[in-house]
Amino acid sequence: MEQQVYVGVDLGGTSIKVGLCNEQGKLLLTDEGPTGTEHGADVVLENIAQYVRKLVAESDYTWDQVAGIGAGIAGFMDISEGFVKLSPNLGWRNVPVKKILEEKLGKSVKIDNDANVAALGEAWAGAGAGIPNIVCYTLGTGVGGGIIIRGRIYQGFSGMAGELGHMAIVPDLEAIDCGCGKKGCLETVSSATGIIRMAKEAVERGESTSLALVENIMAKDVFDAAKTGDETALRIINRAALYLGKSMATVSVILNPQRFIVGGGVSKAGDILFDAIRKHYREHTQETAQEGVDIVPAVLGNDAGVVGAAGLNLRG
Amino acid sequence: MEQQVYVGVDLGGTSIKVGLCNEQGKLLLTDEGPTGTEHGADVVLENIAQYVRKLVAESDYTWDQVAGIGAGIAGFMDISEGFVKLSPNLGWRNVPVKKILEEKLGKSVKIDNDANVAALGEAWAGAGAGIPNIVCYTLGTGVGGGIIIRGRIYQGFSGMAGELGHMAIVPDLEAIDCGCGKKGCLETVSSATGIIRMAKEAVERGESTSLALVENIMAKDVFDAAKTGDETALRIINRAALYLGKSMATVSVILNPQRFIVGGGVSKAGDILFDAIRKHYREHTQETAQEGVDIVPAVLGNDAGVVGAAGLNLRG
């Protein structure tokens, strides 16, 4: 039989990225084009169809070799029906993505949310290749997550599994409000937003820190300051790492995954962050639940989305 | 084809319970006999084989109709190899249970730990029948747990999944040492042991409570006192329920199960406990993660072990 290939679509608010993968998750070719969000869902879906056909036409594979197409989308959706209920950044409400794309392309189409899809990408062909049970954290504006069980995305009852950023992990006395309506969620501390907030508060308090000289503090400024030994920056990163490590301790006694993968912009802080996460994880996790478990950085970067989307027909 | 049946073995330190189930998990017949722990593993395994053969002989089914045998055992084990590494209450170390029983019985044998097996029993044919994603709590001397994903037991990387009693859920300022070596574990508060400890401490502090008149306080005494309106007893049960509800909130954002099943001796407290767990769960869980999720009592009681063990060949 001819080799089969899979197309992944990473649908963002400004651009659509498409990628072609083989059955092992190897990314063979990518392309990108504007989303056209402002023209509405019909135009966006037609754009996807065109980018997908163009990608395959420019590849070494025939259209017949395409075994399935997957798309990662930010928003709430009925995954099994392939139906987007609400996507704030696309301005979509009740769009039957799977049905429309299957009509346009004549191939099996599967969708899932962007955090799950990125987790699948890393699990399939990135930092988790060959490991069946994985929990992924994505540290960006918020803290996202994805759960891989027996090599496949686990969505839970209503698609809410892996909402790791909303674990209540900060003790009540230190907890602040989270956008979700609860208090003390992991993402209030361990996201880029949380790190920036802590840095600004430290500057406002008049702490002696090099961050006081930065006009518009970004998470990267805090990492850079920490690397020069700035104590305020080190303390902030340590606090972000403490709650990440504690949350992984909790995940370990519930799910006992073999590997944690940490990606997203904040993970670019590197060893200074990972060493601290590992230390706090070891301290807070029972011996038997941490044996052989590791915490590693994501490796696919921005490609995780297209690779994971391509994998949806095999492991969604 | 003739109907197939499955035998489950609930291997306890004093007695061995065996049960015959049909393919739907209906318990058709049970029997029980002494374990003979004091005579060593060889005798115990021979006893199991005899009880299993006797059970089938006394049933309406032939030996040929037995499609598989499962056993639930307290201890640490390599589940896929069917090998018990350590079982303190049986005094076992490195016993190849699956291999020996398969030789004796000529049928497929599977084993798993008792908490997972009880969870599977409830999920398959008890309070979770028909629901694919379930998290079970067993509130006894400790707090045990079992995770059912897509209808099957989820053991995790090294069999440590579902150790719900060791979620660090009590805030540091109130946390006490747990037997596991960590602090603030759920089972320090929400187990029978935790409830009894809190009751004794209240009496020692001289609180005005009817529990002061009880000689050797058991968890049931605390429930009975609470039902008569005793404020100390009500406060203790509310605290046990608070941390159970909070732990379920955390499990919900990680796994988003459709149903929580709560069994074990403490669950016999009934509505007074369940109403409080549900209230705290609702308060601490994001709207979207709690939608359609329920918290229900286990229904199989002591039969959960044999039913779940019988199910290991189908859903282990």
XYZ file of C-alpha atoms in Angstrom:
632
model
C 0.000 0.000 0.000
C 1.134 3.522 -0.733
C 2.294 5.587 2.220
C -0.484 7.606 3.822
C -0.052 11.194 4.904
C -2.037 13.503 7.195
C -2.681 17.228 7.023
C -2.800 19.393 10.129
C -4.370 22.846 10.306
C -3.461 25.327 13.046
C -6.259 27.864 12.848
C -5.265 31.154 14.452
C -7.046 34.498 14.506
C -4.596 36.108 12.026
C -3.019 33.239 10.146
C -3.710 29.641 9.207
C -0.758 27.307 9.285
C -0.987 23.974 7.459
C 1.407 21.043 7.604
C 1.814 17.609 6.055
C 2.951 14.714 8.258
C 3.735 11.084 7.592
C 2.289 8.276 9.721
C 5.081 8.693 12.257
C 4.294 12.371 12.807
C 7.279 13.660 10.873
C 6.512 17.137 9.520
C 7.272 17.026 5.784
C 6.064 20.391 4.534
C 4.340 23.487 5.915
C 2.606 26.531 4.505
C 0.793 29.524 5.920
C -1.743 32.120 4.845
C -4.026 34.804 6.261
C -7.106 33.600 8.153
C -9.493 36.243 6.842
C -11.366 36.256 10.149
C -13.042 39.541 9.237
C -14.842 37.890 6.280
C -16.656 35.338 8.419
C -16.598 31.568 8.921
C -17.499 30.623 5.330
C -14.495 32.446 3.914
C -12.176 31.123 6.640
C -13.224 27.538 5.935
C -12.775 28.046 2.178
C -9.314 29.474 2.876
C -8.447 26.368 4.906
C -9.587 24.113 2.054
C -7.488 26.041 -0.462
C -4.356 26.068 1.709
C -4.707 22.326 2.312
C -5.075 21.515 -1.407
C -2.172 23.799 -2.305
C 0.060 22.208 0.360
C -0.579 18.709 -0.936
C -0.156 19.819 -4.565
C 3.272 21.240 -3.723
C 4.322 18.094 -1.853
C 5.690 14.775 -3.127
C 2.361 13.108 -2.315
C -0.902 12.741 -4.190
C -4.282 13.846 -2.903
C -5.269 10.153 -2.726
C -2.529 9.547 -0.192
C -4.086 12.024 2.255
C -5.751 9.801 4.879
C -7.228 12.555 7.013
C -7.218 16.216 7.966
C -7.247 17.661 11.479
C -7.652 21.182 12.818
C -6.765 22.758 16.136
C -9.021 25.661 17.099
C -9.134 27.922 20.158
C -12.594 27.750 21.673
C -15.307 25.494 23.021
C -16.431 22.672 20.805
C -18.238 19.374 20.531
C -15.221 17.360 19.515
C -17.003 14.181 18.429
C -19.416 16.173 16.250
C -16.651 18.477 15.014
C -18.807 21.444 15.898
C -17.384 24.735 17.236
C -19.807 26.124 19.821
C -17.911 29.306 20.563
C -14.564 30.693 19.455
C -14.108 34.224 20.790
C -10.926 34.974 18.819
C -12.562 33.929 15.519
C -15.915 35.428 16.455
C -17.576 32.051 15.742
C -20.711 30.626 17.252
C -22.105 27.213 16.225
C -19.989 26.470 13.159
C -20.109 22.834 11.904
C -16.431 22.796 10.897
C -16.122 19.055 10.350
C -19.206 18.839 8.141
C -18.263 21.821 5.952
C -14.607 20.817 5.519
C -15.515 17.202 4.770
C -17.845 18.432 2.017
C -15.185 20.725 0.597
C -12.313 18.234 0.785
C -13.876 14.778 0.635
C -11.662 13.517 3.464
C -12.170 12.622 7.120
C -11.875 15.810 9.205
C -11.385 15.960 12.971
C -11.077 18.993 15.227
C -9.973 19.591 18.797
C -9.021 22.578 20.915
C -5.592 24.128 20.430
C -4.170 23.079 23.825
C -5.098 19.418 23.277
C -3.737 19.490 19.757
C -0.391 20.989 20.826
C -0.129 18.320 23.540
C -0.788 15.590 20.984
C 1.870 17.028 18.676
C 4.504 16.859 21.400
C 3.331 13.434 22.555
C 3.260 11.955 19.065
C 6.391 13.337 17.495
C 8.034 15.702 19.968
C 9.286 15.504 23.540
C 6.927 12.620 24.312
C 7.497 10.333 21.345
C 7.076 6.701 22.403
C 5.662 7.529 25.855
C 1.978 6.588 26.250
C 0.932 8.670 29.290
C 1.852 12.341 29.242
C 0.637 15.585 30.751
C 1.524 18.793 28.888
C 1.547 22.313 30.266
C 1.545 25.330 27.967
C 2.720 28.445 29.777
C 1.614 31.471 27.791
C -0.810 34.301 28.480
C -2.622 31.683 30.554
C -1.688 28.142 31.537
C -3.132 25.527 29.212
C -2.868 21.787 29.352
C -3.418 18.565 27.532
C -3.692 14.995 28.780
C -2.442 12.093 26.696
C -3.584 8.667 27.851
C -2.507 5.502 26.083
C -1.160 7.687 23.274
C -4.406 9.523 22.633
C -5.863 12.872 23.666
C -8.160 12.557 26.656
C -10.906 15.178 26.483
C -13.058 14.201 29.453
C -16.829 14.267 29.751
C -17.464 17.707 28.259
C -14.066 18.536 26.775
C -12.815 20.239 29.950
C -10.026 17.777 30.812
C -6.537 19.243 31.014
C -7.586 22.692 32.247
C -4.440 22.665 34.363
C -4.282 26.439 34.664
C -7.409 26.312 36.799
C -6.171 23.971 39.477
C -6.665 25.818 42.784
C -3.093 25.608 43.949
C -2.274 28.937 45.605
C -3.178 28.923 49.329
C -6.204 31.049 50.232
C -4.161 33.651 52.091
C -2.113 34.428 48.967
C -4.763 33.718 46.351
C -5.956 36.347 43.912
C -8.924 36.323 41.543
C -8.629 34.382 38.296
C -10.442 35.242 35.080
C -12.409 31.994 35.460
C -14.284 33.343 38.483
C -12.390 31.292 41.085
C -9.407 32.215 43.234
C -5.864 30.884 43.489
C -5.713 29.186 40.079
C -2.279 28.101 38.873
C -2.396 30.534 35.974
C -2.654 33.553 38.279
C 0.989 32.823 39.185
C 2.673 30.618 36.588
C 1.574 32.231 33.318
C 3.374 35.073 31.542
C 0.566 37.307 32.805
C 1.197 36.177 36.381
C 4.942 36.674 36.098
C 4.517 40.160 34.629
C 2.027 41.078 37.363
C 4.404 39.940 40.127
C 7.255 41.885 38.536
C 5.217 45.095 38.231
C 4.033 44.773 41.831
C 7.632 44.358 43.015
C 8.676 47.494 41.131
C 5.703 49.435 42.504
C 6.635 48.344 46.014
C 10.035 49.902 45.369
C 12.053 46.697 45.530
C 15.675 47.044 44.511
C 15.554 45.289 41.149
C 16.889 45.873 37.652
C 13.297 45.423 36.462
C 12.592 48.961 37.707
C 14.518 50.211 34.650
C 12.355 48.294 32.157
C 9.591 50.379 30.649
C 7.027 47.753 29.708
C 7.967 44.551 31.530
C 7.538 41.278 29.598
C 8.077 37.760 30.964
C 11.358 37.588 29.044
C 12.671 40.629 30.937
C 12.101 38.766 34.200
C 14.036 35.706 32.912
C 16.857 37.908 31.675
C 17.055 39.702 35.014
C 17.048 36.371 36.853
C 19.954 35.150 34.741
C 22.012 38.144 35.920
C 21.222 37.196 39.532
C 18.479 39.778 40.192
C 16.911 38.567 43.437
C 13.420 39.866 42.766
C 13.337 38.149 39.379
C 14.684 34.916 40.870
C 12.033 34.991 43.579
C 9.259 35.518 41.011
C 10.437 32.640 38.831
C 10.804 30.447 41.888
C 7.231 31.213 42.894
C 5.944 30.362 39.405
C 7.965 27.135 39.567
C 6.794 26.260 43.083
C 3.145 26.160 42.071
C 3.905 24.361 38.829
C 5.829 21.717 40.789
C 3.045 21.432 43.373
C 0.416 21.099 40.665
C 2.467 18.316 39.042
C 2.661 16.567 42.421
C -1.134 16.584 42.506
C -1.400 15.417 38.901
C 1.032 12.597 39.747
C -1.103 11.061 42.483
C -4.180 11.304 40.262
C -2.809 10.283 36.847
C 0.752 9.081 37.449
C 1.946 10.106 33.975
C 5.444 9.072 32.941
C 6.371 12.484 31.595
C 5.448 16.140 32.002
C 6.137 18.334 28.978
C 6.255 22.090 29.495
C 5.958 24.417 26.499
C 4.795 27.918 25.659
C 6.617 31.231 25.853
C 7.405 31.042 29.576
C 9.142 27.670 29.110
C 11.820 29.523 27.113
C 13.188 30.677 30.489
C 15.115 27.387 30.307
C 17.085 25.705 33.089
C 16.479 28.465 35.608
C 12.775 27.587 35.462
C 13.012 23.821 34.888
C 15.527 23.206 37.682
C 13.200 24.974 40.111
C 10.099 23.111 38.875
C 11.901 19.763 39.249
C 13.121 20.616 42.749
C 9.654 21.577 43.978
C 8.092 18.579 42.232
C 10.517 16.165 43.922
C 9.850 17.741 47.317
C 6.073 17.579 47.065
C 5.524 14.226 45.371
C 5.405 10.834 47.063
C 8.475 8.733 46.259
C 6.514 5.982 44.522
C 4.574 8.395 42.293
C 7.686 10.262 41.082
C 9.884 7.229 40.378
C 11.030 7.344 36.752
C 8.922 10.445 36.023
C 10.556 13.346 34.218
C 9.773 16.975 33.429
C 11.059 18.126 30.062
C 10.708 21.148 27.754
C 8.562 20.936 24.643
C 10.647 20.639 21.481
C 8.325 21.355 18.562
C 7.741 25.036 19.310
C 5.134 26.540 17.012
C 4.993 23.353 14.942
C 3.264 21.404 17.757
C -0.095 22.715 16.567
C 0.091 21.490 12.974
C 1.723 18.185 13.925
C -0.887 17.460 16.601
C -3.714 18.470 14.264
C -2.333 16.111 11.632
C -2.370 13.367 14.284
C -6.041 13.818 15.180
C -7.173 11.162 12.704
C -4.826 8.635 14.308
C -4.829 9.631 17.967
C -7.645 12.118 18.563
C -22.101 -19.065 21.037
C -22.673 -20.099 24.614
C -22.792 -17.331 27.179
C -19.419 -16.560 28.719
C -18.944 -15.925 32.421
C -16.161 -14.396 34.476
C -14.895 -15.213 37.956
C -13.723 -12.513 40.362
C -11.549 -13.115 43.416
C -11.399 -10.649 46.306
C -8.292 -11.722 48.171
C -8.311 -10.451 51.733
C -5.971 -11.210 54.628
C -8.546 -13.388 56.433
C -10.989 -14.529 53.784
C -11.161 -15.053 50.063
C -14.404 -14.076 48.387
C -15.189 -15.439 44.917
C -17.998 -14.429 42.579
C -19.334 -15.390 39.169
C -20.497 -12.625 36.801
C -22.051 -12.610 33.374
C -20.725 -10.419 30.565
C -22.807 -7.494 31.800
C -21.257 -7.631 35.271
C -24.319 -9.139 36.959
C -23.216 -11.085 40.034
C -24.748 -14.565 39.703
C -23.233 -16.478 42.597
C -20.715 -15.902 45.380
C -18.795 -18.030 47.841
C -16.215 -17.406 50.531
C -13.526 -19.307 52.435
C -10.537 -18.729 54.704
C -7.403 -17.263 53.080
C -4.901 -19.344 55.032
C -2.419 -16.469 54.993
C -0.377 -18.134 57.731
C 0.419 -21.108 55.444
C 2.135 -18.980 52.804
C 1.503 -17.951 49.211
C 1.450 -21.476 47.725
C -1.408 -22.571 49.974
C -3.299 -19.304 49.462
C -3.103 -19.664 45.674
C -4.216 -23.317 45.881
C -7.142 -22.203 48.058
C -8.109 -19.629 45.427
C -8.022 -22.294 42.708
C -10.217 -24.626 44.753
C -12.766 -21.932 45.654
C -12.975 -20.876 42.002
C -13.558 -24.464 40.755
C -16.115 -25.116 43.493
C -17.987 -21.898 42.684
C -18.290 -22.767 38.997
C -19.247 -26.393 39.800
C -22.103 -25.125 41.989
C -23.304 -22.668 39.324
C -25.491 -23.188 36.251
C -22.408 -22.764 34.021
C -19.745 -25.151 32.802
C -16.012 -24.684 33.300
C -15.711 -24.162 29.528
C -17.946 -21.118 29.776
C -15.475 -19.372 32.100
C -13.730 -16.823 29.861
C -11.368 -15.403 32.462
C -10.525 -14.974 36.121
C -9.473 -11.792 37.891
C -8.178 -11.066 41.364
C -8.062 -7.883 43.439
C -5.156 -7.775 45.891
C -4.000 -5.145 48.386
C -0.394 -4.271 47.647
C 2.094 -3.129 45.029
C 2.192 -5.093 41.828
C 3.262 -5.231 38.225
C -0.213 -5.385 36.780
C 0.691 -6.323 33.210
C 2.935 -9.164 34.417
C 0.419 -10.205 37.102
C 3.214 -10.151 39.640
C 2.743 -9.041 43.270
C 5.848 -7.168 44.383
C 4.761 -6.556 47.945
C 1.581 -7.215 49.880
C 2.060 -6.325 53.547
C -1.255 -7.773 54.730
C -0.576 -11.129 53.027
C 3.116 -11.060 53.893
C 3.953 -11.570 50.202
C 7.009 -10.464 48.306
C 7.518 -11.249 44.602
C 4.706 -13.721 43.995
C 3.899 -14.456 40.304
C 0.149 -14.757 40.921
C -0.953 -14.690 37.285
C 1.517 -17.393 36.209
C 0.700 -19.760 39.081
C -3.074 -19.381 38.815
C -3.013 -19.750 35.036
C -1.129 -23.045 35.464
C -3.570 -24.261 38.093
C -6.737 -23.183 36.301
C -5.902 -23.137 32.588
C -7.692 -19.792 32.119
C -6.588 -16.209 31.509
C -5.862 -14.584 34.890
C -5.526 -10.850 35.527
C -4.786 -9.033 38.772
C -5.000 -5.438 39.964
C -4.934 -3.612 43.278
C -8.042 -3.667 45.440
C -8.887 0.041 45.059
C -8.779 -0.135 41.248
C -10.810 -3.334 41.244
C -13.521 -1.894 43.498
C -13.692 1.173 41.230
C -14.094 -1.047 38.186
C -16.864 -3.017 39.910
C -18.854 0.153 40.560
C -18.103 1.529 37.099
C -19.040 -1.664 35.291
C -22.125 -2.811 37.135
C -22.749 -0.434 40.020
C -23.265 3.292 40.445
C -21.369 4.024 37.232
C -22.946 1.538 34.833
C -23.001 3.005 31.330
C -20.763 5.990 32.166
C -17.302 5.828 30.524
C -15.298 8.316 32.635
C -15.527 7.934 36.390
C -13.459 8.730 39.457
C -14.107 6.615 42.577
C -13.201 7.487 46.141
C -13.120 4.821 48.859
C -13.307 6.370 52.308
C -12.105 3.820 54.842
C -9.103 3.656 57.163
C -7.409 5.692 54.428
C -8.757 7.313 51.279
C -8.324 5.148 48.198
C -9.235 5.859 44.634
C -9.680 4.428 41.201
C -9.808 6.093 37.799
C -11.966 4.700 35.016
C -11.259 6.092 31.564
C -13.231 4.997 28.523
C -14.714 2.195 30.643
C -11.398 0.729 31.702
C -9.163 0.999 34.767
C -6.394 3.547 34.295
C -3.294 2.514 36.260
C -0.792 5.141 35.160
C 2.903 4.746 34.489
C 3.827 2.681 37.548
C 0.407 1.758 38.907
C 0.170 4.836 41.137
C -2.786 6.527 39.404
C -5.828 7.152 41.576
C -3.937 7.675 44.833
C -6.515 10.320 45.665
C -5.935 10.129 49.411
C -2.510 11.658 48.855
C -3.582 14.806 47.094
C -2.080 17.687 49.109
C -5.315 19.510 49.769
C -5.160 20.815 53.339
C -3.515 24.288 53.489
C -0.034 24.310 55.039
C -1.154 26.157 58.162
C -3.614 23.375 59.052
C -1.723 20.436 57.553
C -0.611 17.471 59.635
C 1.760 14.620 58.755
C 0.445 11.793 56.602
C 1.675 8.201 56.746
C 3.061 8.668 53.229
C 5.732 11.076 54.459
C 4.078 14.232 53.104
C 1.817 16.750 54.827
C -1.778 17.816 54.284
C -2.930 14.763 52.326
C -6.683 14.365 51.847
C -6.723 11.182 53.909
C -5.442 12.979 57.009
C -8.891 14.616 57.152
C -11.449 12.706 55.093
C -10.768 9.086 56.114
C -12.359 7.291 59.070
C -8.996 7.702 60.793
C -9.050 11.459 60.191
C -12.636 11.809 61.403
C -11.896 9.827 64.574
C -8.765 11.906 65.217
C -10.680 15.180 64.873
C -13.403 13.881 67.220
C -10.917 12.784 69.876
C -9.094 16.115 69.684
C -12.380 17.983 70.135
C -13.218 15.903 73.210
C -9.709 16.433 74.620
C -10.085 20.181 74.094
C -13.203 19.947 76.269
C -15.695 20.930 73.569
C -19.309 20.539 74.560
C -20.221 17.497 72.499
C -22.119 14.246 73.011
C -18.992 12.493 71.709
C -17.418 13.093 75.122
C -19.660 10.296 76.416
C -18.452 7.731 73.878
C -15.711 5.478 75.184
C -13.922 4.447 71.994
C -15.041 6.835 69.261
C -15.628 5.317 65.809
C -16.504 7.225 62.634
C -20.083 5.998 62.930
C -20.401 7.665 66.344
C -19.512 10.982 64.735
C -22.190 10.508 62.027
C -24.779 9.515 64.661
C -23.952 12.562 66.772
C -24.166 14.813 63.696
C -27.634 13.462 62.911
C -28.817 14.557 66.366
C -27.464 18.068 65.649
C -24.229 17.851 67.648
C -22.267 20.903 66.484
C -18.813 19.417 66.945
C -19.766 16.345 64.919
C -21.324 18.494 62.209
C -18.204 20.629 61.986
C -15.978 17.553 61.672
C -18.085 16.048 58.887
C -18.211 19.394 57.133
C -14.413 19.607 57.231
C -14.057 16.081 55.807
C -16.572 17.049 53.100
C -14.874 20.385 52.349
C -11.590 18.741 51.406
C -13.325 15.974 49.481
C -15.246 18.608 47.515
C -12.097 20.652 46.917
C -10.200 17.576 45.768
C -13.013 16.763 43.329
C -12.808 20.328 42.004
C -9.138 19.716 41.238
C -9.844 16.318 39.683
C -12.524 17.977 37.539
C -10.175 20.468 35.885
C -7.638 17.704 35.240
C -9.842 14.776 34.188
C -13.362 16.163 33.823
C -15.050 12.851 34.720
C -18.793 12.626 34.316
C -19.355 11.037 37.702
C -17.718 10.743 41.113
C -18.606 7.622 43.093
C -17.931 7.618 46.818
C -17.824 4.330 48.727
C -16.256 2.797 51.820
C -17.335 2.889 55.450
C -17.366 6.681 55.781
C -19.757 7.001 52.819
C -22.401 5.300 54.987
C -22.808 8.680 56.716
C -25.296 9.313 53.895
C -26.922 12.603 52.949
C -25.321 14.580 55.741
C -21.930 13.877 54.108
C -22.986 13.869 50.452
C -24.938 17.124 50.652
C -21.884 18.828 52.131
C -19.482 17.321 49.544
C -21.769 18.471 46.706
C -22.057 21.981 48.140
C -18.298 22.421 48.471
C -17.699 20.857 45.055
C -20.125 23.279 43.396
C -18.488 26.250 45.111
C -14.939 25.324 44.149
C -15.375 24.040 40.611
C -15.524 26.125 37.452
C -19.019 26.201 35.966
C -18.018 24.538 32.708
C -16.165 21.669 34.421
C -19.056 20.796 36.748
C -21.892 20.936 34.203
C -23.718 17.604 34.198
C -21.274 16.074 36.688
C -22.696 14.209 39.673
C -21.433 12.820 42.963
C -23.149 9.602 44.017
C -22.738 6.880 46.649
C -21.357 3.482 45.692
C -24.066 0.816 45.519
C -22.308 -2.553 45.426
C -20.903 -2.435 48.965
C -18.593 -5.375 49.649
C -19.484 -6.977 46.310
C -17.600 -4.271 44.359
C -14.362 -6.234 44.808
C -15.517 -9.529 43.278
C -17.502 -7.828 40.508
C -14.565 -5.605 39.547
C -12.144 -8.549 39.699
C -14.465 -10.516 37.414
C -14.375 -7.554 35.025
C -10.570 -7.423 34.781
C -10.494 -9.652 31.709
C -12.884 -7.315 29.914
C -11.931 -3.893 31.245
C -8.666 -4.210 33.156
